mmCIF file of C-alpha atoms and ligand atoms in Angstrom:
data_model
loop_
_atom_site.group_PDB
_atom_site.id
_atom_site.type_symbol
_atom_site.label_atom_id
_atom_site.label_comp_id
_atom_site.label_asym_id
_atom_site.label_seq_id
_atom_site.Cartn_x
_atom_site.Cartn_y
_atom_site.Cartn_z
ATOM 1 C CA MET B 23 0.000 0.000 0.000
ATOM 2 C CA LYS B 24 1.279 3.451 -0.936
ATOM 3 C CA VAL B 25 0.702 6.366 1.419
ATOM 4 C CA GLU B 26 0.658 9.801 -0.192
ATOM 5 C CA ARG B 27 0.240 13.204 1.461
ATOM 6 C CA GLU B 28 0.664 15.517 -1.498
ATOM 7 C CA ILE B 29 -1.809 15.902 -4.332
ATOM 8 C CA SER B 30 0.876 15.899 -7.036
ATOM 9 C CA ALA B 31 2.594 12.772 -5.656
ATOM 10 C CA PHE B 32 -0.775 11.087 -5.230
ATOM 11 C CA ARG B 33 -1.686 11.853 -8.843
ATOM 12 C CA SER B 34 1.619 10.487 -10.132
ATOM 13 C CA GLU B 35 1.155 7.274 -8.154
ATOM 14 C CA LEU B 36 -2.447 6.897 -9.312
ATOM 15 C CA ALA B 37 -1.376 7.460 -12.928
ATOM 16 C CA VAL B 38 0.970 4.490 -12.571
ATOM 17 C CA GLN B 39 -1.789 2.280 -11.167
ATOM 18 C CA ARG B 40 -4.629 3.500 -13.373
ATOM 19 C CA SER B 41 -4.765 2.066 -16.838
ATOM 20 C CA GLN B 42 -7.503 1.254 -19.271
ATOM 21 C CA ASP B 43 -10.162 -1.038 -17.847
ATOM 22 C CA ARG B 44 -8.890 -0.667 -14.278
ATOM 23 C CA ARG B 45 -11.745 0.724 -12.236
ATOM 24 C CA VAL B 46 -10.757 3.150 -9.502
ATOM 25 C CA GLY B 47 -12.832 3.075 -6.307
ATOM 26 C CA LEU B 48 -12.693 5.917 -3.771
ATOM 27 C CA VAL B 49 -13.709 5.756 -0.117
ATOM 28 C CA PRO B 50 -13.603 9.254 1.396
ATOM 29 C CA THR B 51 -13.228 9.306 5.199
ATOM 30 C CA MET B 52 -12.115 11.448 8.096
ATOM 31 C CA GLY B 53 -10.014 8.616 9.527
ATOM 32 C CA CYS B 54 -10.230 6.731 12.837
ATOM 33 C CA PHE B 55 -11.447 3.640 11.011
ATOM 34 C CA HIS B 56 -14.123 1.329 12.365
ATOM 35 C CA GLU B 57 -16.080 -1.509 10.764
ATOM 36 C CA GLY B 58 -18.353 1.047 9.029
ATOM 37 C CA HIS B 59 -15.380 2.449 7.112
ATOM 38 C CA LEU B 60 -13.957 -1.020 6.556
ATOM 39 C CA SER B 61 -17.250 -2.258 5.054
ATOM 40 C CA LEU B 62 -16.961 0.477 2.397
ATOM 41 C CA ILE B 63 -13.300 -0.333 1.779
ATOM 42 C CA ARG B 64 -14.060 -4.067 1.413
ATOM 43 C CA ALA B 65 -16.864 -3.309 -1.048
ATOM 44 C CA ALA B 66 -14.481 -1.141 -3.069
ATOM 45 C CA ARG B 67 -11.861 -3.911 -2.973
ATOM 46 C CA ALA B 68 -14.398 -6.434 -4.263
ATOM 47 C CA GLU B 69 -15.537 -4.236 -7.163
ATOM 48 C CA CYS B 70 -12.543 -2.149 -8.251
ATOM 49 C CA GLU B 71 -9.042 -2.897 -9.474
ATOM 50 C CA VAL B 72 -7.580 0.184 -7.760
ATOM 51 C CA VAL B 73 -8.784 1.178 -4.277
ATOM 52 C CA VAL B 74 -8.087 4.677 -2.977
ATOM 53 C CA VAL B 75 -9.016 5.664 0.567
ATOM 54 C CA SER B 76 -8.742 9.293 1.575
ATOM 55 C CA SER B 77 -8.482 10.304 5.204
ATOM 56 C CA PHE B 78 -8.836 14.015 5.755
ATOM 57 C CA LEU B 79 -10.279 15.682 8.842
ATOM 58 C CA ASN B 80 -12.035 18.415 6.924
ATOM 59 C CA PRO B 81 -12.133 21.640 8.967
ATOM 60 C CA ALA B 82 -14.646 23.187 6.541
ATOM 61 C CA GLN B 83 -17.417 20.910 7.768
ATOM 62 C CA PHE B 84 -17.021 21.795 11.459
ATOM 63 C CA ARG B 85 -18.550 24.858 13.093
ATOM 64 C CA PRO B 86 -16.564 26.818 15.655
ATOM 65 C CA GLY B 87 -17.118 25.088 19.009
ATOM 66 C CA GLU B 88 -17.648 21.650 17.463
ATOM 67 C CA ASP B 89 -15.251 18.780 18.101
ATOM 68 C CA LEU B 90 -12.670 19.444 15.332
ATOM 69 C CA SER B 91 -9.731 19.718 17.746
ATOM 70 C CA GLY B 92 -10.774 16.692 19.813
ATOM 71 C CA TYR B 93 -11.910 14.510 16.903
ATOM 72 C CA PRO B 94 -10.374 11.049 17.365
ATOM 73 C CA GLN B 95 -7.439 10.249 15.120
ATOM 74 C CA SER B 96 -5.402 7.072 14.802
ATOM 75 C CA GLU B 97 -3.133 7.258 11.790
ATOM 76 C CA GLU B 98 -0.937 4.268 12.657
ATOM 77 C CA ARG B 99 -3.915 2.008 13.269
ATOM 78 C CA ASP B 100 -5.697 3.295 10.139
ATOM 79 C CA ARG B 101 -2.638 2.550 8.049
ATOM 80 C CA SER B 102 -2.476 -1.044 9.195
ATOM 81 C CA LEU B 103 -6.246 -1.593 8.824
ATOM 82 C CA ALA B 104 -6.194 -0.083 5.328
ATOM 83 C CA SER B 105 -3.248 -2.239 4.380
ATOM 84 C CA GLU B 106 -4.977 -5.382 5.753
ATOM 85 C CA CYS B 107 -8.062 -4.559 3.671
ATOM 86 C CA GLY B 108 -5.961 -4.387 0.513
ATOM 87 C CA VAL B 109 -6.081 -0.618 -0.089
ATOM 88 C CA ASP B 110 -3.775 0.422 -2.936
ATOM 89 C CA ILE B 111 -3.296 4.091 -2.069
ATOM 90 C CA LEU B 112 -4.060 5.810 1.231
ATOM 91 C CA PHE B 113 -4.317 9.553 0.602
ATOM 92 C CA LEU B 114 -3.590 11.625 3.726
ATOM 93 C CA PRO B 115 -3.480 15.300 2.769
ATOM 94 C CA ASP B 116 -3.315 17.998 5.441
ATOM 95 C CA GLY B 117 -5.305 21.234 5.609
ATOM 96 C CA ALA B 118 -2.671 23.304 3.808
ATOM 97 C CA GLU B 119 -2.555 20.798 0.955
ATOM 98 C CA MET B 120 -6.335 20.822 0.499
ATOM 99 C CA TYR B 121 -7.011 24.505 1.171
ATOM 100 C CA GLY B 122 -4.019 26.480 -0.067
ATOM 101 C CA ASP B 123 -3.591 30.207 0.494
ATOM 102 C CA GLY B 124 -6.368 32.214 -1.038
ATOM 103 C CA PHE B 125 -8.855 29.349 -1.229
ATOM 104 C CA LYS B 126 -12.224 30.913 -2.073
ATOM 105 C CA THR B 127 -14.519 28.331 -3.656
ATOM 106 C CA SER B 128 -17.549 26.662 -2.142
ATOM 107 C CA VAL B 129 -19.942 24.120 -3.614
ATOM 108 C CA ALA B 130 -23.449 24.304 -2.141
ATOM 109 C CA VAL B 131 -26.429 22.065 -2.823
ATOM 110 C CA SER B 132 -29.299 24.374 -1.989
ATOM 111 C CA GLU B 133 -32.559 23.138 -0.476
ATOM 112 C CA LEU B 134 -30.960 19.885 0.642
ATOM 113 C CA ASN B 135 -28.155 21.488 2.658
ATOM 114 C CA ASP B 136 -30.592 23.327 4.955
ATOM 115 C CA LYS B 137 -32.838 20.427 6.028
ATOM 116 C CA LEU B 138 -32.352 18.040 9.005
ATOM 117 C CA CYS B 139 -28.759 18.551 10.285
ATOM 118 C CA GLY B 140 -28.449 21.560 7.946
ATOM 119 C CA GLU B 141 -31.131 23.651 9.627
ATOM 120 C CA PRO B 142 -29.729 26.903 10.919
ATOM 121 C CA GLY B 143 -29.036 26.476 14.647
ATOM 122 C CA ARG B 144 -28.052 22.839 14.095
ATOM 123 C CA ARG B 145 -24.865 22.075 12.109
ATOM 124 C CA GLY B 146 -26.265 24.410 9.457
ATOM 125 C CA PRO B 147 -25.954 24.478 5.655
ATOM 126 C CA GLU B 148 -22.257 25.385 6.008
ATOM 127 C CA HIS B 149 -21.608 21.861 7.252
ATOM 128 C CA PHE B 150 -22.884 20.337 4.014
ATOM 129 C CA ASN B 151 -21.178 23.029 1.926
ATOM 130 C CA GLY B 152 -17.941 21.937 3.599
ATOM 131 C CA VAL B 153 -18.728 18.330 2.697
ATOM 132 C CA THR B 154 -19.672 19.001 -0.948
ATOM 133 C CA THR B 155 -16.652 21.260 -1.462
ATOM 134 C CA VAL B 156 -14.191 18.682 -0.151
ATOM 135 C CA VAL B 157 -15.884 15.812 -1.995
ATOM 136 C CA THR B 158 -15.703 17.863 -5.213
ATOM 137 C CA LYS B 159 -11.986 18.323 -4.638
ATOM 138 C CA LEU B 160 -11.530 14.607 -3.944
ATOM 139 C CA PHE B 161 -13.516 13.650 -7.055
ATOM 140 C CA ASN B 162 -11.322 15.973 -9.139
ATOM 141 C CA ILE B 163 -8.087 14.749 -7.571
ATOM 142 C CA VAL B 164 -8.922 11.037 -7.733
ATOM 143 C CA GLN B 165 -11.378 10.880 -10.676
ATOM 144 C CA PRO B 166 -12.861 7.649 -9.351
ATOM 145 C CA ASP B 167 -15.174 5.391 -11.338
ATOM 146 C CA ILE B 168 -17.075 4.466 -8.167
ATOM 147 C CA ALA B 169 -17.263 6.319 -4.829
ATOM 148 C CA TYR B 170 -18.527 4.657 -1.653
ATOM 149 C CA PHE B 171 -20.545 6.311 1.116
ATOM 150 C CA GLY B 172 -22.446 5.076 4.171
ATOM 151 C CA GLN B 173 -26.209 5.205 4.686
ATOM 152 C CA LYS B 174 -25.298 6.173 8.266
ATOM 153 C CA ASP B 175 -24.894 9.738 6.934
ATOM 154 C CA ALA B 176 -28.073 9.644 4.850
ATOM 155 C CA GLN B 177 -28.346 13.382 4.270
ATOM 156 C CA GLN B 178 -24.709 13.596 3.245
ATOM 157 C CA ALA B 179 -25.272 10.792 0.725
ATOM 158 C CA ARG B 180 -28.394 12.501 -0.642
ATOM 159 C CA VAL B 181 -26.621 15.873 -0.980
ATOM 160 C CA ILE B 182 -23.684 14.257 -2.793
ATOM 161 C CA GLU B 183 -26.053 12.326 -5.087
ATOM 162 C CA ARG B 184 -27.723 15.584 -6.101
ATOM 163 C CA MET B 185 -24.354 17.289 -6.610
ATOM 164 C CA VAL B 186 -23.079 14.463 -8.838
ATOM 165 C CA GLU B 187 -26.201 14.702 -10.965
ATOM 166 C CA ASP B 188 -26.241 18.504 -11.136
ATOM 167 C CA LEU B 189 -22.537 18.895 -11.912
ATOM 168 C CA ASN B 190 -22.211 15.827 -14.196
ATOM 169 C CA PHE B 191 -19.439 14.151 -12.251
ATOM 170 C CA PRO B 192 -18.625 10.957 -14.158
ATOM 171 C CA VAL B 193 -18.755 8.819 -11.031
ATOM 172 C CA GLU B 194 -21.084 6.089 -9.821
ATOM 173 C CA LEU B 195 -22.136 6.414 -6.188
ATOM 174 C CA LYS B 196 -22.730 3.450 -3.927
ATOM 175 C CA VAL B 197 -24.451 3.997 -0.598
ATOM 176 C CA LEU B 198 -23.982 0.992 1.684
ATOM 177 C CA PRO B 199 -25.860 -0.096 4.829
ATOM 178 C CA THR B 200 -25.081 1.199 8.304
ATOM 179 C CA ILE B 201 -22.893 -1.090 10.390
ATOM 180 C CA ARG B 202 -24.014 -1.422 14.016
ATOM 181 C CA ASP B 203 -22.652 -2.948 17.191
ATOM 182 C CA GLU B 204 -24.458 -5.820 18.909
ATOM 183 C CA SER B 205 -26.748 -3.376 20.748
ATOM 184 C CA GLY B 206 -27.829 -1.793 17.459
ATOM 185 C CA LEU B 207 -25.822 1.402 18.015
ATOM 186 C CA ALA B 208 -24.535 2.691 14.673
ATOM 187 C CA LEU B 209 -20.742 2.665 14.623
ATOM 188 C CA SER B 210 -19.239 6.145 14.627
ATOM 189 C CA SER B 211 -15.823 7.575 15.376
ATOM 190 C CA ARG B 212 -17.620 9.704 17.976
ATOM 191 C CA ASN B 213 -18.712 6.603 19.937
ATOM 192 C CA SER B 214 -15.223 6.753 21.462
ATOM 193 C CA TYR B 215 -16.439 9.773 23.489
ATOM 194 C CA LEU B 216 -19.020 7.578 25.286
ATOM 195 C CA THR B 217 -18.684 6.060 28.744
ATOM 196 C CA ALA B 218 -20.105 2.547 29.243
ATOM 197 C CA GLU B 219 -23.269 4.014 30.742
ATOM 198 C CA GLU B 220 -23.658 6.480 27.859
ATOM 199 C CA ARG B 221 -23.094 3.718 25.329
ATOM 200 C CA ALA B 222 -25.983 1.750 26.849
ATOM 201 C CA ARG B 223 -28.149 4.874 26.669
ATOM 202 C CA ALA B 224 -27.092 5.518 23.061
ATOM 203 C CA ALA B 225 -28.491 2.094 22.111
ATOM 204 C CA GLU B 226 -31.926 3.698 22.589
ATOM 205 C CA ILE B 227 -31.380 5.712 19.405
ATOM 206 C CA ASN B 228 -31.692 2.669 17.157
ATOM 207 C CA ARG B 229 -34.530 1.313 19.323
ATOM 208 C CA SER B 230 -36.416 4.546 18.656
ATOM 209 C CA LEU B 231 -36.049 3.946 14.911
ATOM 210 C CA VAL B 232 -37.254 0.364 15.325
ATOM 211 C CA LEU B 233 -40.245 1.674 17.304
ATOM 212 C CA ALA B 234 -41.075 4.139 14.513
ATOM 213 C CA GLU B 235 -40.828 1.312 11.942
ATOM 214 C CA GLN B 236 -43.159 -0.830 14.095
ATOM 215 C CA LEU B 237 -45.712 1.982 14.324
ATOM 216 C CA ILE B 238 -45.643 2.344 10.526
ATOM 217 C CA SER B 239 -46.010 -1.447 10.171
ATOM 218 C CA SER B 240 -49.069 -1.363 12.421
ATOM 219 C CA GLY B 241 -50.721 1.153 10.095
ATOM 220 C CA GLU B 242 -49.769 4.526 11.603
ATOM 221 C CA ARG B 243 -49.483 7.167 8.883
ATOM 222 C CA ASP B 244 -49.439 10.353 10.963
ATOM 223 C CA PRO B 245 -45.820 11.484 11.491
ATOM 224 C CA GLU B 246 -46.796 13.648 14.457
ATOM 225 C CA ARG B 247 -48.156 10.700 16.406
ATOM 226 C CA ILE B 248 -44.972 8.736 15.747
ATOM 227 C CA ASP B 249 -42.943 11.775 16.734
ATOM 228 C CA ARG B 250 -44.766 12.040 20.091
ATOM 229 C CA VAL B 251 -44.321 8.376 20.992
ATOM 230 C CA VAL B 252 -40.671 8.205 19.930
ATOM 231 C CA CYS B 253 -39.593 11.500 21.506
ATOM 232 C CA GLU B 254 -41.220 10.492 24.793
ATOM 233 C CA LYS B 255 -39.343 7.193 24.758
ATOM 234 C CA LEU B 256 -36.015 8.901 24.061
ATOM 235 C CA ARG B 257 -36.617 11.461 26.799
ATOM 236 C CA GLU B 258 -37.421 8.686 29.297
ATOM 237 C CA ALA B 259 -34.180 6.964 28.291
ATOM 238 C CA GLY B 260 -32.207 10.138 29.026
ATOM 239 C CA VAL B 261 -31.231 10.816 25.411
ATOM 240 C CA LYS B 262 -31.114 14.527 24.615
ATOM 241 C CA LEU B 263 -32.777 15.059 21.294
ATOM 242 C CA GLU B 264 -31.658 17.597 18.707
ATOM 243 C CA TYR B 265 -34.332 16.445 16.291
ATOM 244 C CA PHE B 266 -36.439 13.508 15.239
ATOM 245 C CA GLU B 267 -37.959 13.998 11.787
ATOM 246 C CA ILE B 268 -39.706 11.959 9.146
ATOM 247 C CA VAL B 269 -38.974 13.411 5.717
ATOM 248 C CA ASP B 270 -39.370 12.553 2.060
ATOM 249 C CA SER B 271 -36.268 10.537 1.166
ATOM 250 C CA GLN B 272 -35.542 12.647 -1.933
ATOM 251 C CA SER B 273 -36.453 16.242 -1.010
ATOM 252 C CA LEU B 274 -35.726 15.787 2.734
ATOM 253 C CA LYS B 275 -38.834 17.904 3.379
ATOM 254 C CA LYS B 276 -41.060 16.985 6.306
ATOM 255 C CA VAL B 277 -44.120 15.014 5.311
ATOM 256 C CA ASP B 278 -47.665 15.491 6.681
ATOM 257 C CA ARG B 279 -48.641 11.944 5.908
ATOM 258 C CA LEU B 280 -46.521 8.874 5.472
ATOM 259 C CA GLU B 281 -46.385 7.499 1.957
ATOM 260 C CA GLY B 282 -43.771 6.450 -0.567
ATOM 261 C CA GLU B 283 -40.193 6.297 0.633
ATOM 262 C CA VAL B 284 -39.458 8.226 3.802
ATOM 263 C CA LEU B 285 -36.321 8.804 5.816
ATOM 264 C CA ILE B 286 -36.674 8.663 9.584
ATOM 265 C CA ALA B 287 -33.768 10.714 10.879
ATOM 266 C CA VAL B 288 -32.634 11.364 14.413
ATOM 267 C CA ALA B 289 -29.873 13.516 15.928
ATOM 268 C CA THR B 290 -29.048 13.373 19.622
ATOM 269 C CA TYR B 291 -26.538 14.335 22.238
ATOM 270 C CA VAL B 292 -25.336 11.609 24.584
ATOM 271 C CA GLY B 293 -22.668 12.881 26.955
ATOM 272 C CA MET B 294 -20.133 14.721 24.795
ATOM 273 C CA ALA B 295 -21.120 12.960 21.601
ATOM 274 C CA ARG B 296 -23.487 14.215 18.941
ATOM 275 C CA LEU B 297 -24.866 11.034 17.404
ATOM 276 C CA ILE B 298 -27.056 10.636 14.314
ATOM 277 C CA ASP B 299 -28.891 7.670 12.893
ATOM 278 C CA ASN B 300 -31.654 6.991 10.397
ATOM 279 C CA SER B 301 -33.879 4.450 8.744
ATOM 280 C CA LEU B 302 -35.051 4.480 5.146
ATOM 281 C CA VAL B 303 -38.582 3.076 4.976
ATOM 282 C CA GLN B 304 -40.821 2.199 2.053
ATOM 283 C CA VAL B 305 -44.256 2.896 3.528
ATOM 284 C CA PRO B 306 -46.685 0.071 2.688
ATOM 285 C CA GLU B 307 -49.626 1.240 0.591
ATOM 286 C CA GLY B 308 -53.007 1.478 2.325
ATOM 287 C CA LYS B 309 -53.681 2.072 5.983
ATOM 288 C CA GLU B 310 -54.106 -1.489 7.152
ATOM 289 C CA ALA B 311 -51.338 -3.071 9.215
ATOM 290 C CA SER B 312 -48.594 -4.325 6.943
ATOM 291 C CA ALA B 313 -44.984 -4.881 7.923
ATOM 292 C CA VAL B 314 -42.455 -2.455 6.478
ATOM 293 C CA ARG B 315 -39.655 -4.227 4.642
ATOM 294 C CA PRO B 316 -37.056 -4.908 7.325
ATOM 295 C CA ARG B 317 -34.029 -2.701 7.100
ATOM 296 C CA GLU B 318 -30.795 -4.451 6.204
ATOM 297 C CA VAL B 319 -29.261 -4.624 9.663
ATOM 298 C CA VAL B 320 -25.551 -5.319 9.750
ATOM 299 C CA ASN B 321 -24.000 -5.882 13.162
ATOM 300 C CA VAL B 322 -20.311 -6.395 13.766
HETATM 301 P P1 AMP H 19 -16.487 9.629 8.325
HETATM 302 O O1 AMP H 19 -15.070 9.209 8.512
HETATM 303 O O2 AMP H 19 -17.295 9.642 9.579
HETATM 304 O O3 AMP H 19 -16.619 10.896 7.501
HETATM 305 O O4 AMP H 19 -17.162 8.495 7.434
HETATM 306 C C1 AMP H 19 -16.620 8.102 6.207
HETATM 307 C C2 AMP H 19 -17.651 7.264 5.460
HETATM 308 O O5 AMP H 19 -17.993 6.141 6.259
HETATM 309 C C3 AMP H 19 -18.954 8.037 5.195
HETATM 310 O O6 AMP H 19 -19.439 7.705 3.906
HETATM 311 C C4 AMP H 19 -19.861 7.508 6.271
HETATM 312 O O7 AMP H 19 -21.242 7.557 5.925
HETATM 313 C C5 AMP H 19 -19.395 6.074 6.381
HETATM 314 N N1 AMP H 19 -19.775 5.512 7.681
HETATM 315 C C6 AMP H 19 -19.578 6.070 8.915
HETATM 316 N N2 AMP H 19 -20.128 5.289 9.870
HETATM 317 C C7 AMP H 19 -20.660 4.219 9.232
HETATM 318 C C8 AMP H 19 -21.363 3.044 9.672
HETATM 319 N N3 AMP H 19 -21.625 2.814 10.956
HETATM 320 N N4 AMP H 19 -21.776 2.160 8.735
HETATM 321 C C9 AMP H 19 -21.527 2.371 7.411
HETATM 322 N N5 AMP H 19 -20.865 3.445 6.943
HETATM 323 C C10 AMP H 19 -20.439 4.361 7.833
#
């Protein structure tokens, strides 16, 4: 496995490895690998001849006061995990390499960047603008055939999908299922902030999604009623809620009535950690009780 920190050196190395009919797969990350990241890397390894993983803690997607300076990092461990998974090139640029002097450009996906986590007062649209700007840079630097993202960050995936379509990036996106621990808690680098007690509490987040799915299965079509039941349960469990919303999976706008494909999205604070999770649900037609198609649950 090659490790490159400079864009020009990375490009030279990739030029050596890229040749006709060799598909290049990119897995963009912020490092501190867990099984969620590794599931994307393994998928890339299975489908592409050249696997590039980028690890860049992108300051542009953090607000002042967020956890940029304390964000967990583990370069040595990441290097050995990447190597074990068969990564060809690990790209580790620093801030100066990605945002040189005089950097002025921003890519914004309007109307999707200001919903859910992007609402002003939450992480805000600037968070997603930071994501789409850095992903644009990575797509231009790497020019991958396929790029891999996690359903764990559903809004991020949706925003990037829209951007790829709008800006004609010649890349195929793959959005893969959320990897969870045995309690159902979605793996996240931020889980390392949790104490054992907080970790047990955080397991309620996924249970709240399961509860919402069960209510939909039993025929409930009023998002407000689901909201009341779920929020009450989370409050009782001691999980501080930033939001719980049921939105249209494409527009990310809140729905008045459940139909079609909806995204149930939740953002919480548990101890020091801001944790998000979601479930994509195809609402059964008609009002009678009818089980929603079970989510693909992948536990490590
Ligand atoms: P991050 O390093 O947190 O920016 O994540 C890098 C990629 O891994 C993103 O596409 C995430 O959606 C994805 N990812 C993070 N956590 C998980 C998880 N638990 N399961 C699947 N993918 C994940």
